[in-house]
Amino acid sequence: MTVSVAVAGASGYAGAEILRLLLSHPSYHSGELTIGALTAHASAGQRMAEVAPHLVPLADRRIEETTATVLAGHDVVFLALPHGHSAQIAAQLADDVVIIDCGADFRLRDSQAWEQFYDTDYAGSWPYGIPEMPGHREQLRTTRRVAVPGCFPTGATLALWPAVNASLITADIQIVSITGVSGAGKKASVPMLGAETMGSLKAYNTAGKHRHTPEMVQNLQEFTDQPVVVSFTPVLAPLARGILTTAQAPLAAGVTPDQVRQTYAQAYADEPFVHLLPAGEQPQTQHVVGSNMCHLQVEVNTQTNRLLVTSAIDNLCKGTAGAAVQCMNLALGMPETAGLPLVGVAP
């Protein structure tokens, strides 16, 4: 059986990254996976060589308009679209199509949280695409609809769920994530210009205003009956790719540093895309760029009795496109790691 794949939003950063990974997928090279329609809006009619010249095998492919008619007939459809656009397209596609939404439309289970943070109608929720979260891999193996997580929640959730699940902390959590500019997408924007970002750091959507905050709370709330409180501060850095996250929370009474490390080592012992670094080594974004890896470090500040977890991911790979392909592999019964690099690009 040959699996045909379409990518909506193919000219954007996330869509192009999905295509980069698919072009390295063993099923693509064996002919068992074909890349079908490539769609977008503003760049419709252009050749891929004009918008993504690094994707040489697709250079002469023509970008089509994003419509359900164009996307219909494929076995897998990736929706790499701005929030509010996926639900309408998805509703017009057949039930047996694997739809993998890289936008926010189906991530939140709480309609009130959606209405508080987003400006479109609530569309419902789909199985959530962090396979490393207990129970989620099993859901993803049996679904035809996947909500790919946000990039910030990916780094934060992988950093924190083992601690919450094992009751190592009081879930009053402070998270700071430093991100590269590609997280804002490819659309023209003055704040994202090189002259505005080079040599500068800037916090934004602070004090609970960032849309990924309720997603973090939702993810961590799965592992405790106690209310989860998250204070999240994103910081824009002059990087093309990468997210470095630091997460802190009060340590529960009697929890030791050895217990913390043992908990994380056990949680991720069999996870191919999460690497717990040896004690004393710190995650760096440069070590995960181009890979589907998350590098983690766990520490206990004995002076303040607080847990500190640091994670590093590539926001476009593990934070978006890599997660999408990982979920596709699971939904189609392919090896979960197929087409997904474990090794970053250095220097």
JSON list of N, CA, C and O in Angstrom, two decimals, residues 38 75 78 105 107 113 157-158 201 239 253-254 265-266 284 286 302 328 330 332:
[
{"chain": "A", "resi": 38, "resn": "LEU", "atom": "N", "xyz": [0.79, 20.19, -2.46]},
{"chain": "A", "resi": 38, "resn": "LEU", "atom": "CA", "xyz": [1.45, 21.19, -1.62]},
{"chain": "A", "resi": 38, "resn": "LEU", "atom": "C", "xyz": [0.65, 22.48, -1.78]},
{"chain": "A", "resi": 38, "resn": "LEU", "atom": "O", "xyz": [0.53, 23.00, -2.88]},
{"chain": "A", "resi": 75, "resn": "ASP", "atom": "N", "xyz": [-4.17, 10.19, 1.85]},
{"chain": "A", "resi": 75, "resn": "ASP", "atom": "CA", "xyz": [-4.28, 9.37, 3.06]},
{"chain": "A", "resi": 75, "resn": "ASP", "atom": "C", "xyz": [-3.94, 10.16, 4.31]},
{"chain": "A", "resi": 75, "resn": "ASP", "atom": "O", "xyz": [-4.49, 9.90, 5.38]},
{"chain": "A", "resi": 78, "resn": "PHE", "atom": "N", "xyz": [-1.36, 17.08, 6.43]},
{"chain": "A", "resi": 78, "resn": "PHE", "atom": "CA", "xyz": [-0.78, 17.94, 7.46]},
{"chain": "A", "resi": 78, "resn": "PHE", "atom": "C", "xyz": [-1.34, 19.35, 7.27]},
{"chain": "A", "resi": 78, "resn": "PHE", "atom": "O", "xyz": [-1.27, 19.90, 6.16]},
{"chain": "A", "resi": 105, "resn": "ASP", "atom": "N", "xyz": [-6.03, 24.69, 16.77]},
{"chain": "A", "resi": 105, "resn": "ASP", "atom": "CA", "xyz": [-7.49, 24.57, 16.74]},
{"chain": "A", "resi": 105, "resn": "ASP", "atom": "C", "xyz": [-8.06, 23.46, 17.61]},
{"chain": "A", "resi": 105, "resn": "ASP", "atom": "O", "xyz": [-9.17, 23.60, 18.13]},
{"chain": "A", "resi": 107, "resn": "ARG", "atom": "N", "xyz": [-6.27, 21.69, 20.23]},
{"chain": "A", "resi": 107, "resn": "ARG", "atom": "CA", "xyz": [-5.40, 21.32, 21.36]},
{"chain": "A", "resi": 107, "resn": "ARG", "atom": "C", "xyz": [-6.10, 21.37, 22.71]},
{"chain": "A", "resi": 107, "resn": "ARG", "atom": "O", "xyz": [-5.81, 20.55, 23.59]},
{"chain": "A", "resi": 113, "resn": "ALA", "atom": "N", "xyz": [-11.34, 28.01, 28.14]},
{"chain": "A", "resi": 113, "resn": "ALA", "atom": "CA", "xyz": [-9.93, 28.40, 27.97]},
{"chain": "A", "resi": 113, "resn": "ALA", "atom": "C", "xyz": [-9.68, 28.85, 26.55]},
{"chain": "A", "resi": 113, "resn": "ALA", "atom": "O", "xyz": [-8.95, 29.82, 26.30]},
{"chain": "A", "resi": 157, "resn": "THR", "atom": "N", "xyz": [6.27, 20.62, 28.97]},
{"chain": "A", "resi": 157, "resn": "THR", "atom": "CA", "xyz": [5.63, 19.38, 29.40]},
{"chain": "A", "resi": 157, "resn": "THR", "atom": "C", "xyz": [6.64, 18.26, 29.58]},
{"chain": "A", "resi": 157, "resn": "THR", "atom": "O", "xyz": [6.60, 17.52, 30.57]},
{"chain": "A", "resi": 158, "resn": "LEU", "atom": "N", "xyz": [7.56, 18.13, 28.62]},
{"chain": "A", "resi": 158, "resn": "LEU", "atom": "CA", "xyz": [8.59, 17.10, 28.76]},
{"chain": "A", "resi": 158, "resn": "LEU", "atom": "C", "xyz": [9.47, 17.36, 29.98]},
{"chain": "A", "resi": 158, "resn": "LEU", "atom": "O", "xyz": [9.95, 16.43, 30.62]},
{"chain": "A", "resi": 201, "resn": "LEU", "atom": "N", "xyz": [17.16, 40.99, 23.53]},
{"chain": "A", "resi": 201, "resn": "LEU", "atom": "CA", "xyz": [16.23, 40.03, 24.11]},
{"chain": "A", "resi": 201, "resn": "LEU", "atom": "C", "xyz": [14.98, 40.79, 24.55]},
{"chain": "A", "resi": 201, "resn": "LEU", "atom": "O", "xyz": [15.08, 41.92, 25.04]},
{"chain": "A", "resi": 239, "resn": "LEU", "atom": "N", "xyz": [17.77, 34.19, 17.54]},
{"chain": "A", "resi": 239, "resn": "LEU", "atom": "CA", "xyz": [18.10, 32.86, 17.03]},
{"chain": "A", "resi": 239, "resn": "LEU", "atom": "C", "xyz": [17.12, 32.52, 15.93]},
{"chain": "A", "resi": 239, "resn": "LEU", "atom": "O", "xyz": [15.97, 32.94, 15.97]},
{"chain": "A", "resi": 253, "resn": "ALA", "atom": "N", "xyz": [7.81, 17.85, 50.42]},
{"chain": "A", "resi": 253, "resn": "ALA", "atom": "CA", "xyz": [8.53, 17.50, 51.65]},
{"chain": "A", "resi": 253, "resn": "ALA", "atom": "C", "xyz": [9.14, 16.11, 51.53]},
{"chain": "A", "resi": 253, "resn": "ALA", "atom": "O", "xyz": [8.49, 15.15, 51.08]},
{"chain": "A", "resi": 254, "resn": "GLY", "atom": "N", "xyz": [10.41, 16.02, 51.92]},
{"chain": "A", "resi": 254, "resn": "GLY", "atom": "CA", "xyz": [11.09, 14.74, 51.99]},
{"chain": "A", "resi": 254, "resn": "GLY", "atom": "C", "xyz": [11.69, 14.24, 50.69]},
{"chain": "A", "resi": 254, "resn": "GLY", "atom": "O", "xyz": [12.35, 13.19, 50.67]},
{"chain": "A", "resi": 265, "resn": "ALA", "atom": "N", "xyz": [15.12, 9.51, 35.16]},
{"chain": "A", "resi": 265, "resn": "ALA", "atom": "CA", "xyz": [15.82, 8.46, 34.42]},
{"chain": "A", "resi": 265, "resn": "ALA", "atom": "C", "xyz": [14.86, 7.33, 34.07]},
{"chain": "A", "resi": 265, "resn": "ALA", "atom": "O", "xyz": [14.90, 6.78, 32.95]},
{"chain": "A", "resi": 266, "resn": "GLN", "atom": "N", "xyz": [13.99, 6.97, 34.98]},
{"chain": "A", "resi": 266, "resn": "GLN", "atom": "CA", "xyz": [13.01, 5.92, 34.72]},
{"chain": "A", "resi": 266, "resn": "GLN", "atom": "C", "xyz": [11.97, 6.37, 33.72]},
{"chain": "A", "resi": 266, "resn": "GLN", "atom": "O", "xyz": [11.56, 5.61, 32.83]},
{"chain": "A", "resi": 284, "resn": "GLN", "atom": "N", "xyz": [21.72, 22.77, 25.58]},
{"chain": "A", "resi": 284, "resn": "GLN", "atom": "CA", "xyz": [21.97, 23.94, 24.74]},
{"chain": "A", "resi": 284, "resn": "GLN", "atom": "C", "xyz": [21.19, 23.77, 23.44]},
{"chain": "A", "resi": 284, "resn": "GLN", "atom": "O", "xyz": [21.15, 22.68, 22.87]},
{"chain": "A", "resi": 286, "resn": "GLN", "atom": "N", "xyz": [21.93, 24.71, 20.55]},
{"chain": "A", "resi": 286, "resn": "GLN", "atom": "CA", "xyz": [22.77, 24.38, 19.40]},
{"chain": "A", "resi": 286, "resn": "GLN", "atom": "C", "xyz": [22.95, 22.87, 19.24]},
{"chain": "A", "resi": 286, "resn": "GLN", "atom": "O", "xyz": [23.27, 22.39, 18.16]},
{"chain": "A", "resi": 302, "resn": "THR", "atom": "N", "xyz": [19.18, 23.10, 46.81]},
{"chain": "A", "resi": 302, "resn": "THR", "atom": "CA", "xyz": [18.99, 22.73, 48.21]},
{"chain": "A", "resi": 302, "resn": "THR", "atom": "C", "xyz": [18.82, 23.94, 49.11]},
{"chain": "A", "resi": 302, "resn": "THR", "atom": "O", "xyz": [18.27, 23.83, 50.21]},
{"chain": "A", "resi": 328, "resn": "MET", "atom": "N", "xyz": [2.32, 10.94, 12.84]},
{"chain": "A", "resi": 328, "resn": "MET", "atom": "CA", "xyz": [1.93, 10.24, 11.61]},
{"chain": "A", "resi": 328, "resn": "MET", "atom": "C", "xyz": [2.42, 8.80, 11.63]},
{"chain": "A", "resi": 328, "resn": "MET", "atom": "O", "xyz": [1.68, 7.86, 11.29]},
{"chain": "A", "resi": 330, "resn": "LEU", "atom": "N", "xyz": [3.02, 6.88, 14.14]},
{"chain": "A", "resi": 330, "resn": "LEU", "atom": "CA", "xyz": [2.24, 6.10, 15.07]},
{"chain": "A", "resi": 330, "resn": "LEU", "atom": "C", "xyz": [0.86, 5.78, 14.49]},
{"chain": "A", "resi": 330, "resn": "LEU", "atom": "O", "xyz": [0.38, 4.64, 14.56]},
{"chain": "A", "resi": 332, "resn": "LEU", "atom": "N", "xyz": [-0.07, 5.52, 11.46]},
{"chain": "A", "resi": 332, "resn": "LEU", "atom": "CA", "xyz": [-0.01, 4.63, 10.30]},
{"chain": "A", "resi": 332, "resn": "LEU", "atom": "C", "xyz": [0.62, 3.28, 10.62]},
{"chain": "A", "resi": 332, "resn": "LEU", "atom": "O", "xyz": [0.74, 2.43, 9.75]}
]
